[in-house]
mmCIF file of C-alpha atoms in Angstrom:
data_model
loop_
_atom_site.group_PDB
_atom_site.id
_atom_site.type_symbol
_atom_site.label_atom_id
_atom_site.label_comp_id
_atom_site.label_asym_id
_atom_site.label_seq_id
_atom_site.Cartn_x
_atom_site.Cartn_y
_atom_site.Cartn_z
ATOM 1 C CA UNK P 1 51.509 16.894 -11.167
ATOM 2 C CA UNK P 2 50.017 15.219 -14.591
ATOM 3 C CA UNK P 3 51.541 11.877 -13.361
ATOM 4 C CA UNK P 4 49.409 12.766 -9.733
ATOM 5 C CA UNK P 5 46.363 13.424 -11.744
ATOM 6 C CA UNK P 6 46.768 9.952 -13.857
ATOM 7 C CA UNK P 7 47.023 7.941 -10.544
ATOM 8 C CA UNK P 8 43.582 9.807 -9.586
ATOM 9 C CA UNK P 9 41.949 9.273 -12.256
ATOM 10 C CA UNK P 10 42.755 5.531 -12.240
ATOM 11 C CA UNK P 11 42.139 4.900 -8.734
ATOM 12 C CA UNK P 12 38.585 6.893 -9.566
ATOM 13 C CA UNK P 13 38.139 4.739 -13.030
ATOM 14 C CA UNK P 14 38.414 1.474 -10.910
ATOM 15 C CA UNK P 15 36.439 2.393 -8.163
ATOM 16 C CA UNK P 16 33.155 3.142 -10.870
ATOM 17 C CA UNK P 17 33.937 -0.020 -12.377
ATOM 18 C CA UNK P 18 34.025 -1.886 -9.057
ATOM 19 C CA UNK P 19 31.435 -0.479 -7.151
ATOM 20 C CA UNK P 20 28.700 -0.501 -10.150
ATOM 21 C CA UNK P 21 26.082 -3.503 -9.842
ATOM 22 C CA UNK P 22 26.700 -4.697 -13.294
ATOM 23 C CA UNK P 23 28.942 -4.759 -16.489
ATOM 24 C CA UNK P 24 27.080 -4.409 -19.796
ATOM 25 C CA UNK P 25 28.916 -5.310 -23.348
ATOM 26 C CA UNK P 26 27.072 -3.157 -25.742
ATOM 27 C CA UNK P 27 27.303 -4.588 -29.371
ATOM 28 C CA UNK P 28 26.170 -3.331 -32.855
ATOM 29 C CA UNK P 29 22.695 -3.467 -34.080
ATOM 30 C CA UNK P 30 21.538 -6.424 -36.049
ATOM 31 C CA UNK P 31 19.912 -5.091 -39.322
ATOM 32 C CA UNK P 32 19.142 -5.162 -42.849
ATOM 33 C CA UNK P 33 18.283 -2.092 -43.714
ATOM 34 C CA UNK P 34 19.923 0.231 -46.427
ATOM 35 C CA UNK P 35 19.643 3.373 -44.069
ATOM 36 C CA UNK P 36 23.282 2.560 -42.588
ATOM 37 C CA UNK P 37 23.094 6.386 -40.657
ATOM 38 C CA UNK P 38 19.794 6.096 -39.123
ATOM 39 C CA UNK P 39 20.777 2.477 -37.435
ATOM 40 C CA UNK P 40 23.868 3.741 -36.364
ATOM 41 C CA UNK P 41 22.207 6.991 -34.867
ATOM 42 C CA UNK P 42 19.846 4.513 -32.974
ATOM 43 C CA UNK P 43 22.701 2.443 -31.895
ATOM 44 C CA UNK P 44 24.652 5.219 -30.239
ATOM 45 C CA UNK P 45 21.133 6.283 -28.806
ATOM 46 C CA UNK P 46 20.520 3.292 -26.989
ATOM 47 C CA UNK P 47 24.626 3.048 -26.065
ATOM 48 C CA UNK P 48 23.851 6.729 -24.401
ATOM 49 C CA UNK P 49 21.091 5.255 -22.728
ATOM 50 C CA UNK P 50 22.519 2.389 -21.158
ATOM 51 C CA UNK P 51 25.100 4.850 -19.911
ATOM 52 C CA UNK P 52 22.989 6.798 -17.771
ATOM 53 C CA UNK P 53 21.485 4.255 -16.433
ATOM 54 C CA UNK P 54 22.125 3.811 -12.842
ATOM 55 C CA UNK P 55 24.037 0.597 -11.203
ATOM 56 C CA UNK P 56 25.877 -0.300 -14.906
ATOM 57 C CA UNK P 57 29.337 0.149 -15.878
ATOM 58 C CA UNK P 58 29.140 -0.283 -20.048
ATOM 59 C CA UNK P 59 31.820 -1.633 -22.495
ATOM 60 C CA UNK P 60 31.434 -0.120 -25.855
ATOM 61 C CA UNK P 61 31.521 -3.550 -28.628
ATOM 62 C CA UNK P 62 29.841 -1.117 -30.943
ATOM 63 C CA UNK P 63 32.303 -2.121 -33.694
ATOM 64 C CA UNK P 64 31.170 -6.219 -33.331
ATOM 65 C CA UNK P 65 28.391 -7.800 -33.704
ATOM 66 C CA UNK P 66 27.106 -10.634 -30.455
ATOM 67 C CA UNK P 67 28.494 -13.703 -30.881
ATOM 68 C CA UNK P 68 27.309 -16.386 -28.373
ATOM 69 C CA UNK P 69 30.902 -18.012 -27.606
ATOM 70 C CA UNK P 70 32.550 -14.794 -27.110
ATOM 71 C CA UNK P 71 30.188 -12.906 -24.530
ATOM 72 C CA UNK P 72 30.654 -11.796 -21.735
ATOM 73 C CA UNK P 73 30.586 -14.643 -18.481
ATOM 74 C CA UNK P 74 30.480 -12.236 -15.892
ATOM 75 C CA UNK P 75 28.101 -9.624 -17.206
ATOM 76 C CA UNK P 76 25.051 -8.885 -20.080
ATOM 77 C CA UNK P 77 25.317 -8.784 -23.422
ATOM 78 C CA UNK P 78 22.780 -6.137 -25.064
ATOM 79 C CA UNK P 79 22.188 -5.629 -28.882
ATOM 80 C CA UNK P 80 19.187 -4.702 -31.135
ATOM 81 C CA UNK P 81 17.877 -5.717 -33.883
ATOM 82 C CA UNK P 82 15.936 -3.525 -36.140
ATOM 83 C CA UNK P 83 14.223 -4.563 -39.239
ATOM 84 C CA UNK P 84 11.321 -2.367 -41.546
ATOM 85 C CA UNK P 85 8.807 -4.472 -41.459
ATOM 86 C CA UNK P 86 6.924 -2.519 -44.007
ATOM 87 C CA UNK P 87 8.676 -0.670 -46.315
ATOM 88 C CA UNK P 88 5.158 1.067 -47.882
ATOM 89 C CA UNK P 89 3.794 1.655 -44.682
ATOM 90 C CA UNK P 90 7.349 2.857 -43.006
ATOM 91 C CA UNK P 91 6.264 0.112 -39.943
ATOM 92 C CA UNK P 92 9.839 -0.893 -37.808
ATOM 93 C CA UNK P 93 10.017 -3.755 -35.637
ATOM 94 C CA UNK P 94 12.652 -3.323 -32.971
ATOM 95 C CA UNK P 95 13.946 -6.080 -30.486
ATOM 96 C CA UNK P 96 16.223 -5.347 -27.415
ATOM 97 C CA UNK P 97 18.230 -8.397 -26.271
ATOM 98 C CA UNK P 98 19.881 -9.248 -22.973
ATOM 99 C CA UNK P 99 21.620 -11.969 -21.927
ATOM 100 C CA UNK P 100 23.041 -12.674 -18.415
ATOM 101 C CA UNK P 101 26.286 -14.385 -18.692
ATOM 102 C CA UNK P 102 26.347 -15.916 -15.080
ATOM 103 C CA UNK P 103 23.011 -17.514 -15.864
ATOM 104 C CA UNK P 104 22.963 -18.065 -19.999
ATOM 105 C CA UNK P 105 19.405 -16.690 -19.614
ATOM 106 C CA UNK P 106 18.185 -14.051 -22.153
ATOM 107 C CA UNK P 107 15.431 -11.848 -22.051
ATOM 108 C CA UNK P 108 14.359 -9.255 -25.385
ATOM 109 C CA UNK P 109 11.380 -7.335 -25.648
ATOM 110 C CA UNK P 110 9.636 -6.499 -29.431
ATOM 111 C CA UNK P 111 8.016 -3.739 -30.310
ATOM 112 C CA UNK P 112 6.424 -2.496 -33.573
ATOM 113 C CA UNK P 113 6.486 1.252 -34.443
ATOM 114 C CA UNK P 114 4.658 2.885 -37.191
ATOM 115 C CA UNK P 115 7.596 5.215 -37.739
ATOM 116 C CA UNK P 116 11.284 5.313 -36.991
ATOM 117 C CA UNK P 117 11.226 8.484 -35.268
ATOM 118 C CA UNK P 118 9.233 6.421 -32.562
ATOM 119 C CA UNK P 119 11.902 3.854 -32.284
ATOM 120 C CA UNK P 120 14.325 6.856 -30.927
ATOM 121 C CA UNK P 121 11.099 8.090 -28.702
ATOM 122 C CA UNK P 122 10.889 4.820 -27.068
ATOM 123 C CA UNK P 123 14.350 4.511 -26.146
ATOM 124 C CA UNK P 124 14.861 5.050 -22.551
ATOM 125 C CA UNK P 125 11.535 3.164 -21.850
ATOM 126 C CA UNK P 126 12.983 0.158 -23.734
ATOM 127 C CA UNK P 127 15.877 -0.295 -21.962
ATOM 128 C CA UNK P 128 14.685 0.272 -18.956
ATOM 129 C CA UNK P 129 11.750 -2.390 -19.252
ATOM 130 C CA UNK P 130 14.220 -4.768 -20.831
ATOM 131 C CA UNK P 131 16.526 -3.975 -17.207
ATOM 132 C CA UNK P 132 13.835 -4.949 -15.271
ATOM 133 C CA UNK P 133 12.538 -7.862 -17.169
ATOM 134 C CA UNK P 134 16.509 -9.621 -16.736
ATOM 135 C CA UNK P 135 16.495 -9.151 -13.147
ATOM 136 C CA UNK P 136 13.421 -10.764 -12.665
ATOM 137 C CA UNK P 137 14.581 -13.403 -14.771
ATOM 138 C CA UNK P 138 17.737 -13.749 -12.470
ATOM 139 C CA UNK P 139 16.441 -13.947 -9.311
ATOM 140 C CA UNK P 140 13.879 -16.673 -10.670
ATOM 141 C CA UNK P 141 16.266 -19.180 -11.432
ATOM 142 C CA UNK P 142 17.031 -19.964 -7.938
ATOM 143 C CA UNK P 143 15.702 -23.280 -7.016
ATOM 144 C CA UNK P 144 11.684 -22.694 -6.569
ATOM 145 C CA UNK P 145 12.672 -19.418 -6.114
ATOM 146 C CA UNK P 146 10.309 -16.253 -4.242
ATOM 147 C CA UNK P 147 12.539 -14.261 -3.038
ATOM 148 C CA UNK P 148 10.589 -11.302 -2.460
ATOM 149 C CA UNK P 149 9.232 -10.429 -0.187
ATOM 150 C CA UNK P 150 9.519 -10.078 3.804
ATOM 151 C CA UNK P 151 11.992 -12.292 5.944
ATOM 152 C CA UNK P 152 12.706 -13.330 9.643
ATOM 153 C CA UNK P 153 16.303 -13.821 9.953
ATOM 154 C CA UNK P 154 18.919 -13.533 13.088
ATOM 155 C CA UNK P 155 17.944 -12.445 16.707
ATOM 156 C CA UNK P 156 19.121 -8.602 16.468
ATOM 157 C CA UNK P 157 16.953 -8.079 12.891
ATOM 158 C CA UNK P 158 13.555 -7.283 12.778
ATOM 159 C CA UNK P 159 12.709 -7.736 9.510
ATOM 160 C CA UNK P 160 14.684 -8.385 5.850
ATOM 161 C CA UNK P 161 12.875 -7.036 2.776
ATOM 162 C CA UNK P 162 13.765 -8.026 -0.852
ATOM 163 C CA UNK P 163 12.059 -6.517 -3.575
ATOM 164 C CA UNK P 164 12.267 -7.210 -7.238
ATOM 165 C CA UNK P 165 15.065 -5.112 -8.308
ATOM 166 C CA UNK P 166 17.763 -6.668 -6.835
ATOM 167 C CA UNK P 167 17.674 -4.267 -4.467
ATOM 168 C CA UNK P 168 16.453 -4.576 -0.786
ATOM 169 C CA UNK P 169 16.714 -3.389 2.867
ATOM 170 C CA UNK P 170 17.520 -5.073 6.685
ATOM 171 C CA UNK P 171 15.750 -3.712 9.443
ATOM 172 C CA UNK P 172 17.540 -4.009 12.718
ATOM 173 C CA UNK P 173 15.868 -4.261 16.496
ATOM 174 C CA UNK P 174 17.100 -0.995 17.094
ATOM 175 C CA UNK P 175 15.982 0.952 14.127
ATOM 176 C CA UNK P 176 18.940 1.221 12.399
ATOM 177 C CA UNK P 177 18.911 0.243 8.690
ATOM 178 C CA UNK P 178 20.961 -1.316 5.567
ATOM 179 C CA UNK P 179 20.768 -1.201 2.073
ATOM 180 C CA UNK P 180 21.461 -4.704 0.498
ATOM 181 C CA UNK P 181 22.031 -5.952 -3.278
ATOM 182 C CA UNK P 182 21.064 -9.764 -4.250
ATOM 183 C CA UNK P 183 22.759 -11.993 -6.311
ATOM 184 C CA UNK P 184 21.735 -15.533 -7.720
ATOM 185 C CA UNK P 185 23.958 -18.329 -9.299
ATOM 186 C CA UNK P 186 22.443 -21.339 -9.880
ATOM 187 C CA UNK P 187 21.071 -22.622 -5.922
ATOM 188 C CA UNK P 188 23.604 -19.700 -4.380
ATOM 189 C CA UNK P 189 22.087 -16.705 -3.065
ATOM 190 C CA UNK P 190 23.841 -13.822 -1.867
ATOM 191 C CA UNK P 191 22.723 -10.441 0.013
ATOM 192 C CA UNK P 192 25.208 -8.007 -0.003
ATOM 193 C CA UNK P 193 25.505 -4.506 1.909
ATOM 194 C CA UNK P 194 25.343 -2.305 -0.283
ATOM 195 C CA UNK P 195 27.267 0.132 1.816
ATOM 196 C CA UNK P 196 29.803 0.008 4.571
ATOM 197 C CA UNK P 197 28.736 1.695 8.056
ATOM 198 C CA UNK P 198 30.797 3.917 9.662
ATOM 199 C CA UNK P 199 32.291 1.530 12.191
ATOM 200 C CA UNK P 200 32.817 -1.460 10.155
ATOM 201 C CA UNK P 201 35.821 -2.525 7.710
ATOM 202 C CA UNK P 202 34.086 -4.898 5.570
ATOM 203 C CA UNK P 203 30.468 -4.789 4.680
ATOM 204 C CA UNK P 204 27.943 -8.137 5.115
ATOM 205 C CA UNK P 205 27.223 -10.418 3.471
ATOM 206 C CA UNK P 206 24.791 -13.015 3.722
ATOM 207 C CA UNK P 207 25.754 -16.386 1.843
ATOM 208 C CA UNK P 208 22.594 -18.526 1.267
ATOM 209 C CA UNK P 209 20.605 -21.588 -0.236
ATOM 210 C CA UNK P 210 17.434 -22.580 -0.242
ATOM 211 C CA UNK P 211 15.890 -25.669 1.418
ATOM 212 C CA UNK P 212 12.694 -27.878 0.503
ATOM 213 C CA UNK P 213 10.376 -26.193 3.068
ATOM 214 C CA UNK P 214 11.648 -22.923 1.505
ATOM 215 C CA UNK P 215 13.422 -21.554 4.744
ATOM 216 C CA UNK P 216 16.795 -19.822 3.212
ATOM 217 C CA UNK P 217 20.246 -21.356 5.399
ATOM 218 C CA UNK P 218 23.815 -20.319 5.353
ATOM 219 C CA UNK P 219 26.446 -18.016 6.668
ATOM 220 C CA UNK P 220 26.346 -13.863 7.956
ATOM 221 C CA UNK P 221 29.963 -12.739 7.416
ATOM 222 C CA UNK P 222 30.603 -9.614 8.842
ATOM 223 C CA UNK P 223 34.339 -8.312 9.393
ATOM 224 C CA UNK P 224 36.243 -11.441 10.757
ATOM 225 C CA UNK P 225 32.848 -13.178 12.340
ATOM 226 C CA UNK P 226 31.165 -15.711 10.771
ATOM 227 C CA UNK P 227 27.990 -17.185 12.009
ATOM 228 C CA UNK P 228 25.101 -19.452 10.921
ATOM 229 C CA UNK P 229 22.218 -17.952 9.856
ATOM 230 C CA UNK P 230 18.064 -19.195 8.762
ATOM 231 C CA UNK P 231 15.806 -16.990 7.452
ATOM 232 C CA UNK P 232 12.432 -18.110 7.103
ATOM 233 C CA UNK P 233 9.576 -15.746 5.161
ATOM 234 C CA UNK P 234 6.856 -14.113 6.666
#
């Protein structure tokens, strides 16, 4: 029965991991300070965080620091750094820093707080601006890339919306809808479903680049069939 239970749990474990839109490495917090116990409260703060956020499956590096060889290829790399930057005047200055391993592009937000107690206040709002700000940064570094927006794609769609999340939706002619993920590597761009229908064994998935007149070209894979696709924005 306990041997059952293990198999469960694994099969469960791997699913989470699998099915989750991103892996985050979350490393130690960068900092000088003396107070050892209120950066390490903060650190496990911000670890909590990340952990409820939606869409991200985190690995807990809390006991290393970010080194720039070692991280993560197929993920982000998060870490703070926290410094007092006035020890009369108790002022903090925090930094949150992300770095997409596909793309080598980092983003970090700084904010100044005129107590530490605000630091811990500001948590949730941190991270989740510092999310945001990534994605954006992602999706911009396809080739003259606007990818949001509204699109015109195959004969049975009506329309193909991608919004700045990562996140969109595909329309069909007959009303019926899909939820779809996006992905960028360097000119690569791929749509995923982000669920599979009822009738289908393998979800879509749209594999696409971008030409000079800014019309996106490529492949719909769907099950076994495999057919040329253009979508051109509205």
């Amino acid at each position: 029965m306990k041997k059952k239970f293990l198999v469960i749990f694994a099969i469960l474990f791997i699913h989470t991991i699998l099915s989750a839109e991103g892996i985050i490495e979350f490393y130690s917090t960068q900092s000088e300070s003396a107070d050892v116990e209120m950066i390490g409260m903060t650190t496990d703060l911000y670890y909590s965080q990340l952990q409820n956020t939606n869409g991200y499956s985190v690995i807990d590096k809390r006991d290393r620091e970010y080194n720039a060889i070692t991280k993560t290829k197929g993920g982000i790399s998060f870490y703070a750094q926290i410094e007092q930057a006035s020890e009369d005047e108790g002022l903090w200055t925090c930094t949150l820093h992300a770095i997409d391993g596909k793309t080598n592009k980092e983003s970090y937000i700084v904010k100044n707080y005129e107590s530490y107690y605000k630091i811990l206040l500001d948590a949730k709002a941190s991270i989740n601006t510092l999310l945001a700000k990534l994605s954006d940064s992602s999706l911009n570094s396809a080739p003259e890339s606007d990818l949001y927006g509204t699109w015109d794609a195959e004969n049975s769609v009506n329309k193909i919306v991608i919004m700045q999340n990562r996140k969109g939706f595909v329309i069909y002619d007959n009303g019926t809808s899909m939820n779809v993920s996006v992905s960028v590597e360097g000119s690569n761009i791929t749509v995923r479903q982000i669920e599979k229908s009822d009738n289908a064994s393998y979800p879509t998935v749209w594999k696409l680049t971008k030409s000079e007149n800014g019309v996106l070209r490529g492949t719909k894979i769907s099950g076994d069939s495999t057919t040329p696709v253009e979508w051109i924005k509205r």
